[in-house]
Tab-separated table of C-alpha atoms and ligand atoms in Angstrom:
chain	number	residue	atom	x	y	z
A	110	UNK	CA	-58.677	-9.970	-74.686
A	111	UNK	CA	-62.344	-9.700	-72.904
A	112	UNK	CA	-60.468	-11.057	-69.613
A	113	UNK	CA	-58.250	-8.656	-69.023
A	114	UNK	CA	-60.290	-5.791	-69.698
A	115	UNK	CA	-63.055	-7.212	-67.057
A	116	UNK	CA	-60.252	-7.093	-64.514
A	117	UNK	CA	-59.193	-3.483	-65.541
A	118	UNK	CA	-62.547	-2.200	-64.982
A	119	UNK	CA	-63.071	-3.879	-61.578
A	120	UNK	CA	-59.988	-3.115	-60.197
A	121	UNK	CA	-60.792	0.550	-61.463
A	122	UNK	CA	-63.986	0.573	-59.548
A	123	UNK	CA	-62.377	-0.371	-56.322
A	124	UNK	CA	-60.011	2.507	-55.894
A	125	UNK	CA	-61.445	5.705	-54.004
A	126	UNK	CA	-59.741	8.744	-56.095
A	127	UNK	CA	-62.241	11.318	-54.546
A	128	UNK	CA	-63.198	13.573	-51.611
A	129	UNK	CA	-65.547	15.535	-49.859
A	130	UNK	CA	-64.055	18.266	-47.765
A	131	UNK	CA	-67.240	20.169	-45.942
A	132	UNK	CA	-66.471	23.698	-45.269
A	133	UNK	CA	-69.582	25.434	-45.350
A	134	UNK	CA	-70.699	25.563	-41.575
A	135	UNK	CA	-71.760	28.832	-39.426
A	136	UNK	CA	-69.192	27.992	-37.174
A	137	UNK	CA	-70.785	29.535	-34.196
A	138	UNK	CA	-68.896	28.566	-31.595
A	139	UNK	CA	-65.602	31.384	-33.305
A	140	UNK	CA	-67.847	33.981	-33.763
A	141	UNK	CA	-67.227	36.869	-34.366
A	142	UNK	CA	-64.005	35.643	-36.056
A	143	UNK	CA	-66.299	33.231	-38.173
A	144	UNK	CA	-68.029	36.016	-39.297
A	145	UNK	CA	-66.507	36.757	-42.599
A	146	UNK	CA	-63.708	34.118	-42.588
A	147	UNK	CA	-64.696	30.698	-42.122
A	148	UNK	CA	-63.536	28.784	-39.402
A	149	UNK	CA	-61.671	26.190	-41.991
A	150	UNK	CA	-59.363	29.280	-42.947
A	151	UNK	CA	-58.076	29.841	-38.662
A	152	UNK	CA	-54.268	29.614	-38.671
A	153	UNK	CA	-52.887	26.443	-36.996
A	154	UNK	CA	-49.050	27.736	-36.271
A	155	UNK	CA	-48.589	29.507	-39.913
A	156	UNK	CA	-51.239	27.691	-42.319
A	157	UNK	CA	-54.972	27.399	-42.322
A	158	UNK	CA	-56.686	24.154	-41.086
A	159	UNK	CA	-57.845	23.034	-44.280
A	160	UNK	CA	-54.489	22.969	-45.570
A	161	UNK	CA	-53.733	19.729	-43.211
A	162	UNK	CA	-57.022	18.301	-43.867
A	163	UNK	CA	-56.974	18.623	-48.089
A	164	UNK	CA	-52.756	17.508	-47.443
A	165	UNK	CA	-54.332	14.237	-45.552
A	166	UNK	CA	-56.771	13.291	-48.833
A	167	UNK	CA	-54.049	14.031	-50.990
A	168	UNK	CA	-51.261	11.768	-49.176
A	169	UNK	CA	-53.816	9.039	-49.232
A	170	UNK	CA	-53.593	9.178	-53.158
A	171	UNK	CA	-56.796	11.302	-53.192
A	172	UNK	CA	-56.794	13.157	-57.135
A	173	UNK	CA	-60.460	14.958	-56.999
A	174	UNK	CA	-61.227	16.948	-53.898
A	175	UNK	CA	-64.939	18.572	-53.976
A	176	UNK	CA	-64.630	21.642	-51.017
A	177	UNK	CA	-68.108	22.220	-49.751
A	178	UNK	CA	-68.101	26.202	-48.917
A	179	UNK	CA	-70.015	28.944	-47.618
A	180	UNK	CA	-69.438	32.069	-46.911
A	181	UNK	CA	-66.115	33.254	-47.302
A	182	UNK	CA	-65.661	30.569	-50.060
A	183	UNK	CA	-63.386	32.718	-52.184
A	184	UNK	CA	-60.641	32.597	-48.765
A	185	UNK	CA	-60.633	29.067	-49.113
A	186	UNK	CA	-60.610	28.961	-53.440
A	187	UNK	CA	-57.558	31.686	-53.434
A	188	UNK	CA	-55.410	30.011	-51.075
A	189	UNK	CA	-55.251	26.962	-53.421
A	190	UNK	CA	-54.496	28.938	-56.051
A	191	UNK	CA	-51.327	30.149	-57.196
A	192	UNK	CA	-49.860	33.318	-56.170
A	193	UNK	CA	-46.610	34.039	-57.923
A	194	UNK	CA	-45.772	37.570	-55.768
A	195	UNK	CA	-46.636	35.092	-52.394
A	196	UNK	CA	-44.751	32.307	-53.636
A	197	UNK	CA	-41.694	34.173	-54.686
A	198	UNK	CA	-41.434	35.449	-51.216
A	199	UNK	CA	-42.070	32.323	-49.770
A	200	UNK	CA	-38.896	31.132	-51.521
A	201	UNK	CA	-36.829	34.110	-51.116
A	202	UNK	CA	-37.500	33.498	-47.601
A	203	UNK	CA	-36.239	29.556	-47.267
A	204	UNK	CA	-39.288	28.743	-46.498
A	205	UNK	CA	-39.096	25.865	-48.922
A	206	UNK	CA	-40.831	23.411	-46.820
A	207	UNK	CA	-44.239	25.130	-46.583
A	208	UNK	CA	-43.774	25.862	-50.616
A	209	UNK	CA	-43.563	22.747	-51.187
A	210	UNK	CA	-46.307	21.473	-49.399
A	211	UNK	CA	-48.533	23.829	-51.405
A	212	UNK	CA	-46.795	23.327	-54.671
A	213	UNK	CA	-47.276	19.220	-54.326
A	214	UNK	CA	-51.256	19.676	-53.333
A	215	UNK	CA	-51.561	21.422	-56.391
A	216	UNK	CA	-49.781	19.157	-58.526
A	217	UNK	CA	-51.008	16.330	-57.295
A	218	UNK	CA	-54.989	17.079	-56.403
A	219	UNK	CA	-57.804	19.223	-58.669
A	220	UNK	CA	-59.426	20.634	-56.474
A	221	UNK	CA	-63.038	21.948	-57.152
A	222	UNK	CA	-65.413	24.470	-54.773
A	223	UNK	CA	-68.856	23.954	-54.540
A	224	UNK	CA	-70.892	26.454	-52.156
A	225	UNK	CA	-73.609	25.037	-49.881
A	226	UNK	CA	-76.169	27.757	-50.059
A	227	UNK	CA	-77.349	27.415	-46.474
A	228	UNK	CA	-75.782	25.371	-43.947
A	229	UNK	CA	-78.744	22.737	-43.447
A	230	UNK	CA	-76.221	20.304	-41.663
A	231	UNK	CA	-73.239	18.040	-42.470
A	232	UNK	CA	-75.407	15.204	-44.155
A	233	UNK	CA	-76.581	18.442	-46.333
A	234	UNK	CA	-73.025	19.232	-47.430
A	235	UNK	CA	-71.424	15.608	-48.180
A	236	UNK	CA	-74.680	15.296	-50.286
A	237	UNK	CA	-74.078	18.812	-52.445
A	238	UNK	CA	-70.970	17.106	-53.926
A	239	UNK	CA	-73.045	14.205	-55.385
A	240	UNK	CA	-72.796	15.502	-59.030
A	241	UNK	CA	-69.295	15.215	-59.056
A	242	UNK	CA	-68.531	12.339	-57.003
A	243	UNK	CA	-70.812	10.426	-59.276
A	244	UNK	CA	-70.832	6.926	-58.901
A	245	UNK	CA	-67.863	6.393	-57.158
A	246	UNK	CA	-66.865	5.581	-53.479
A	247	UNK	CA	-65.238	8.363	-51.580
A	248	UNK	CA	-63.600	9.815	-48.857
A	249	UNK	CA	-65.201	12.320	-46.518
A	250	UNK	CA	-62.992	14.383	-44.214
A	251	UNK	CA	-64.027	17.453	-42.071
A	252	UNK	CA	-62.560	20.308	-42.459
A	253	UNK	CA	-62.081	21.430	-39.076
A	254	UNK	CA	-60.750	18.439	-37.930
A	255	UNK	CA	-56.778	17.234	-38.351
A	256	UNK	CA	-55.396	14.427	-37.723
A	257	UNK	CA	-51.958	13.675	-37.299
A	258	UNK	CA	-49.470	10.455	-37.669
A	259	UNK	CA	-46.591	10.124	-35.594
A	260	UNK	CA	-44.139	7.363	-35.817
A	261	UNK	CA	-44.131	7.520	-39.647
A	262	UNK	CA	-48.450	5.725	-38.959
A	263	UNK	CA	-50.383	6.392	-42.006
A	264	UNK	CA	-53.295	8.724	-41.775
A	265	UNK	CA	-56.628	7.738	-41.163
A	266	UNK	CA	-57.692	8.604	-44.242
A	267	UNK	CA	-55.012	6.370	-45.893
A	268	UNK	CA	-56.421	3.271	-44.088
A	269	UNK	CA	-59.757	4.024	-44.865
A	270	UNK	CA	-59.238	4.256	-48.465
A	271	UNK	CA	-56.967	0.868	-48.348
A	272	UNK	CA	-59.369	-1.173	-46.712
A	273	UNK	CA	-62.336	0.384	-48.765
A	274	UNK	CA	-60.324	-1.102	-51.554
A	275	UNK	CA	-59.817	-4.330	-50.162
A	276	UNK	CA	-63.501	-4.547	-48.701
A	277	UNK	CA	-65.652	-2.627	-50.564
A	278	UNK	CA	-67.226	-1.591	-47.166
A	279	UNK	CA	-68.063	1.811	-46.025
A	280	UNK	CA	-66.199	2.634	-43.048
A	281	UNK	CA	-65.541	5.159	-40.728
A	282	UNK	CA	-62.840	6.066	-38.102
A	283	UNK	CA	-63.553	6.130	-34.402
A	284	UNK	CA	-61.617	7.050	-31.096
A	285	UNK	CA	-62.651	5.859	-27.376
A	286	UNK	CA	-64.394	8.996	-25.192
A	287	UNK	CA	-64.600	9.526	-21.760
A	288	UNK	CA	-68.085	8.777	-20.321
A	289	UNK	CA	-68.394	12.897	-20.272
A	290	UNK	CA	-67.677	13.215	-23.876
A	291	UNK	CA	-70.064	11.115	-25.083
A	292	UNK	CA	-73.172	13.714	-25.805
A	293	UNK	CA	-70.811	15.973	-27.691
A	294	UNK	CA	-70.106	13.053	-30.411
A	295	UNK	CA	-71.718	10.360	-33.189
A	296	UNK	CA	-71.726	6.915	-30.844
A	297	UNK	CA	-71.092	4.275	-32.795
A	298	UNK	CA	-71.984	0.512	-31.044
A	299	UNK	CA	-69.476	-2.012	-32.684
A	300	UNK	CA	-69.121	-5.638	-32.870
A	301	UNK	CA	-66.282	-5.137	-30.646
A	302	UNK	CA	-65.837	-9.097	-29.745
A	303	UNK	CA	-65.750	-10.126	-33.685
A	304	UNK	CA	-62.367	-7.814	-33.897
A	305	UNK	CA	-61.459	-8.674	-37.615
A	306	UNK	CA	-58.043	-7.411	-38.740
A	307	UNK	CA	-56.954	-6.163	-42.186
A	308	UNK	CA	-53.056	-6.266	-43.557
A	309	UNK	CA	-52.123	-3.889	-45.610
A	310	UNK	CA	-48.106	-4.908	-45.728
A	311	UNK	CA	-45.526	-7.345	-43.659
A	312	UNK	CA	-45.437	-4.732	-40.927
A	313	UNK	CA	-48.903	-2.617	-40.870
A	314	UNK	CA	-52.818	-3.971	-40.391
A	315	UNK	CA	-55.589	-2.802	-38.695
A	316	UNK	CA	-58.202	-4.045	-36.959
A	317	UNK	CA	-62.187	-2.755	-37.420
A	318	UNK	CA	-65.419	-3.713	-36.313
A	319	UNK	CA	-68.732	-3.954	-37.818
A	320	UNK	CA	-70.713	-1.051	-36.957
A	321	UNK	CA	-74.197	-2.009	-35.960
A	322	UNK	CA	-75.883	1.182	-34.802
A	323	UNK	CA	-75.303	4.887	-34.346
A	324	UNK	CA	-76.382	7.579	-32.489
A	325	UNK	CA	-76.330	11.468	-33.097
A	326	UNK	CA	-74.702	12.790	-29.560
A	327	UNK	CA	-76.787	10.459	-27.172
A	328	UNK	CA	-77.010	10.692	-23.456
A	329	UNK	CA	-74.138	8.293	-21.958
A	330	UNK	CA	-77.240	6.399	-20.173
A	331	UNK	CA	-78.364	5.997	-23.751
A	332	UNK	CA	-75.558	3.689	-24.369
A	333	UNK	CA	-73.115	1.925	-23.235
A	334	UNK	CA	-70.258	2.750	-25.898
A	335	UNK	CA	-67.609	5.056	-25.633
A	336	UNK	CA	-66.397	4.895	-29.913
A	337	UNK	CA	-67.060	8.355	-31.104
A	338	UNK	CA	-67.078	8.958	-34.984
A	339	UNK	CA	-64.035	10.686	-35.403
A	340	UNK	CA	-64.492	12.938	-38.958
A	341	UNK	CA	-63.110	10.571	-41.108
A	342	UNK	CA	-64.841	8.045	-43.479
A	343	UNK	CA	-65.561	6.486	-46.792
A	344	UNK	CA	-68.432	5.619	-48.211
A	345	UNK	CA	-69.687	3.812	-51.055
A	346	UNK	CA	-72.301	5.935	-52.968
A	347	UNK	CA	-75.543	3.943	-51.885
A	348	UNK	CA	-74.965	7.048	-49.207
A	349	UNK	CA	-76.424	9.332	-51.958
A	350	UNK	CA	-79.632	7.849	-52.484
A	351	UNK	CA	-80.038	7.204	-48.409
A	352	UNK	CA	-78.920	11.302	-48.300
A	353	UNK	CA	-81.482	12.685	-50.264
A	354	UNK	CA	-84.574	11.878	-48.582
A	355	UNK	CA	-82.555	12.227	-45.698
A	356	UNK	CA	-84.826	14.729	-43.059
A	357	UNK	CA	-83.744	16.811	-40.409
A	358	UNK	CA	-83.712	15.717	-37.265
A	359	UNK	CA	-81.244	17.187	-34.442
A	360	UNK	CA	-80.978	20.953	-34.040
A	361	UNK	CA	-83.085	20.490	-37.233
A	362	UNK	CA	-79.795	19.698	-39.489
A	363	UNK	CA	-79.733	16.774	-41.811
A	364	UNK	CA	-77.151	14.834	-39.979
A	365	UNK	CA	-74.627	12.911	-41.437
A	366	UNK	CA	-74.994	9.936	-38.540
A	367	UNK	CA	-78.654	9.454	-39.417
A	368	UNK	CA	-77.821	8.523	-43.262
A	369	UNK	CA	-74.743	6.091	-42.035
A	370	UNK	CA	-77.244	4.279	-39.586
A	371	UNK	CA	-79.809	3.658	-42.304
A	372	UNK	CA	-76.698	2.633	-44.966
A	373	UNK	CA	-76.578	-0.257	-41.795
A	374	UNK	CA	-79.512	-1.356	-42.356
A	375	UNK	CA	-78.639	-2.605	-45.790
A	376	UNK	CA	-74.809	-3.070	-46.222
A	377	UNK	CA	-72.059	-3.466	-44.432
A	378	UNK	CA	-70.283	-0.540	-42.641
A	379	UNK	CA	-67.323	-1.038	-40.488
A	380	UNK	CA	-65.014	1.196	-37.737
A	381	UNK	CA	-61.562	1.769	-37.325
A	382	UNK	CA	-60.106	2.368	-34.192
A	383	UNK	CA	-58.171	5.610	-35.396
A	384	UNK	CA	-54.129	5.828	-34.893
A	385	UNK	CA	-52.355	8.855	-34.177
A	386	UNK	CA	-53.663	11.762	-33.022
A	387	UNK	CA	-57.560	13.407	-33.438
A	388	UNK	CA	-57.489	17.513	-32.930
A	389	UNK	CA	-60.680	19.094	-33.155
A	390	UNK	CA	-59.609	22.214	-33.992
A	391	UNK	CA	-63.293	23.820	-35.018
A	392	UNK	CA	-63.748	23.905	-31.170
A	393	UNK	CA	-61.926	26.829	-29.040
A	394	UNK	CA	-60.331	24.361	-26.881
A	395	UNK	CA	-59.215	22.019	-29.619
A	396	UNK	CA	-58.330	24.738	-31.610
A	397	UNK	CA	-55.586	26.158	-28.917
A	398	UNK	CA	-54.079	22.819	-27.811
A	399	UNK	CA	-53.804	22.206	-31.839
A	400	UNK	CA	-52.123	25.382	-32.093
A	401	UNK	CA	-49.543	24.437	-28.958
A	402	UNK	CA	-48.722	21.063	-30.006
A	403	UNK	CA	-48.088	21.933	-34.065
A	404	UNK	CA	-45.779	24.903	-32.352
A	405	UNK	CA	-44.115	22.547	-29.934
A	406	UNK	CA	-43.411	20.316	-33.109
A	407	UNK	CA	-42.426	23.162	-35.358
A	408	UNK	CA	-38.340	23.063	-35.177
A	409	UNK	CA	-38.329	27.110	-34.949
A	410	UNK	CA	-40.534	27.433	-32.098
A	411	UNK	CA	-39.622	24.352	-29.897
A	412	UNK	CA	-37.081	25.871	-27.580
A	413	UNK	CA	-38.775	28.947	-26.707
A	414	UNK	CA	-42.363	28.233	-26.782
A	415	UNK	CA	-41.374	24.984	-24.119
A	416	UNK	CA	-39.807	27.470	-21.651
A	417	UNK	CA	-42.789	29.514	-21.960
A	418	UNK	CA	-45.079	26.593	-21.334
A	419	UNK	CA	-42.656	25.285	-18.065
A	420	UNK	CA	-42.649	28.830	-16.499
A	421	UNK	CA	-46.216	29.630	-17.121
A	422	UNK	CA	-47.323	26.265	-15.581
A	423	UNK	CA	-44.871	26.911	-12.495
A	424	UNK	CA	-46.723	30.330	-12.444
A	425	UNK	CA	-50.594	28.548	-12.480
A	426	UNK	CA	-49.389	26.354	-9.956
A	427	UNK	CA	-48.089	28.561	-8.081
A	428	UNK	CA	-51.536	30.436	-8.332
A	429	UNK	CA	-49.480	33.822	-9.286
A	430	UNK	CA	-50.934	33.708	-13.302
A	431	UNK	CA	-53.143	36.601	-13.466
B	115	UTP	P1	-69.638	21.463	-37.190
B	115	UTP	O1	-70.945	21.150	-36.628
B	115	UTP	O2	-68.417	21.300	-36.355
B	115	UTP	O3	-69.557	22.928	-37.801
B	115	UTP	O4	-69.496	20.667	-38.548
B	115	UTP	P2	-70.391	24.216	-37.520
B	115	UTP	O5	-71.838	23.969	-37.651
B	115	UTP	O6	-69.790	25.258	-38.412
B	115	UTP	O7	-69.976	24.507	-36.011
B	115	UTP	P3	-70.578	25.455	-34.897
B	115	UTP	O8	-71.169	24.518	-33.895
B	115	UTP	O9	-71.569	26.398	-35.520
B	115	UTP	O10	-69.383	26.192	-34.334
B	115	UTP	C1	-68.393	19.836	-38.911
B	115	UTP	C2	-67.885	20.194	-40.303
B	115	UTP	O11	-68.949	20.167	-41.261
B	115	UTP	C3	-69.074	21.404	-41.947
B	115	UTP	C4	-68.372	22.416	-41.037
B	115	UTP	O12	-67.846	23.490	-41.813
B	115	UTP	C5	-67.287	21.603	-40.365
B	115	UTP	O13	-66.105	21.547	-41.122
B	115	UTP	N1	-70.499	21.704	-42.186
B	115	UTP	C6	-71.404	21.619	-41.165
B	115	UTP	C7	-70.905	22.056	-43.454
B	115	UTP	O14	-70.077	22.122	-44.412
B	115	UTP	N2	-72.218	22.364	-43.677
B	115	UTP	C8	-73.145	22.307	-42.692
B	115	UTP	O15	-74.335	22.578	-42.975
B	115	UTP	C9	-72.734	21.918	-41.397
């Protein structure tokens, strides 16, 4: 039956059933924590950052995730693993939930390290998993970012990987900036008046627009768009070949933005407005408000943590906090 099998094989081609989780940065800006630990292994309420970010890829039906590590890679590697004393306690302790979690990223993803011998920039580390992503689209997703989906939303991720399958487009997820935000962010300039829309059921679509330049953290009087790339994105794996003769260029890294802007110039690339919420949590500020608001959601630490919050903003406005 020659038919059929055609349609097997290009339906098989469509789906994206792997990641790229970079890990492997200096992160400067937690030093001297960073030092030994890497900044993907910082506790958000009671489990490391990565853990949201590899729980994200494997929601959206991710099955291969390739962590790009550094220093400290054997952190990340061991808290995937399994730990029968840990996990006994764990259940001793009711706290089902969080075993769960673990137990169902481990069942559900394989989940391979590769170390990035020197951190030469993020283009640098989505292009050291190349071997085993292959020939295949993918997701990207960086590890000290998390995004979260209230109202039952899918993740960005998810609708990435659905409309890669349903385009065949390499796309990315973006967020609106204030004009003061701009510099610290990937601009991308959209087609923002040919809005297109993609369903993905009865009751959820999206809508995207055709990327049609970027810019590494420009000046906001170097443009006059306000979508920031948000760390989210899938590509097909034309990316590869753009990647490596990819050449540094700010703060001498091999940026990431550079190789999308010159996949533009040759195939189509589209944005989506991301849904939910963006926390950047590789930044100290980011990295306390994502610590808050995961505590505020947490059912054990609701209660107390908001009278905390109400009496020590009385006290700042007030003026008496010292
Ligand atoms: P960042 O630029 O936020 O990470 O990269 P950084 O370089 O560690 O940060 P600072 O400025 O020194 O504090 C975004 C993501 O890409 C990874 C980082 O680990 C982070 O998850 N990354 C960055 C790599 O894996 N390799 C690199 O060479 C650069």
């Amino acid at each position: 039956m020659p038919h059929f099998k055609t349609f097997e094989i290009l339906k098989a081609m469509k789906k994206v059933r792997k990641a790229v989780i970079p890990a492997a940065g200096l992160g400067t800006r937690f030093l001297p924590a960073t030092k030994s630990v890497p900044k993907e292994m910082l506790t958000i309420v009671d489990a490391p950052i990565i853990f949201y970010v590899v729980e994200e890829a494997v929601k959206a039906g991710i099955e291969d995730i390739v962590l790009i590590a550094g220093r400290g890679k054997h952190a990340i590697e061991d808290f995937f693993d399994t730990s029968y004393e840990v996990e006994d306690k764990l259940s001793k302790d009711g706290k089902i939930d969080i075993l769960n979690r673990l137990a169902r990223i481990r069942d559900m993803a394989n989940i391979i390290s590769i170390r990035q011998k020197q951190a030469l920039g993020l283009g640098h580390a989505v292009y050291s998993g190349r071997r085993i992503i292959g020939d295949e689209p993918f997701a990207v997703l960086l590890g000290d970012e998390i995004t979260v989906n209230l109202d039952n939303q899918s993740s960005a991720t998810e609708d990435l990987v659905r409309a890669f399958e349903q385009t065949e487009q390499s796309s990315l997820s973006v967020m609106k900036v204030a004009e003061d935000q701009v510099s610290k962010y990937g601009i991308a300039e959209v087609d923002e008046p040919n809005k297109q829309t993609l369903s993905f059921s009865s009751h959820h679509s999206v809508d995207f627009f055709r990327v049609k330049k970027l810019l590494e953290k420009p000046q906001p009087t170097e443009t006059s768009s306000r979508w920031a790339i948000t760390g989210r994105y899938v590509f097909d794996p034309k990316i590869f070949n753009i990647l490596e003769n990819q050449k540094p260029t700010k703060n001498n890294e091999i940026q990431l933005t550079d190789a999308i802007q010159e996949l533009t110039r040759h195939n189509v690339v589209n944005s989506y407005p991301l849904q939910g919420q963006r926390y950047d949590a590789g930044d100290k500020l980011g990295y306390l408000i994502s610590n808050i608001e995961f505590a505020l959601r947490n059912k054990e630490l609701t209660s107390e943590l908001s009278a905390y919050l109400k009496a020590l903003a009385q006290q700042i406005e007030k003026g008496s906090f010292k």
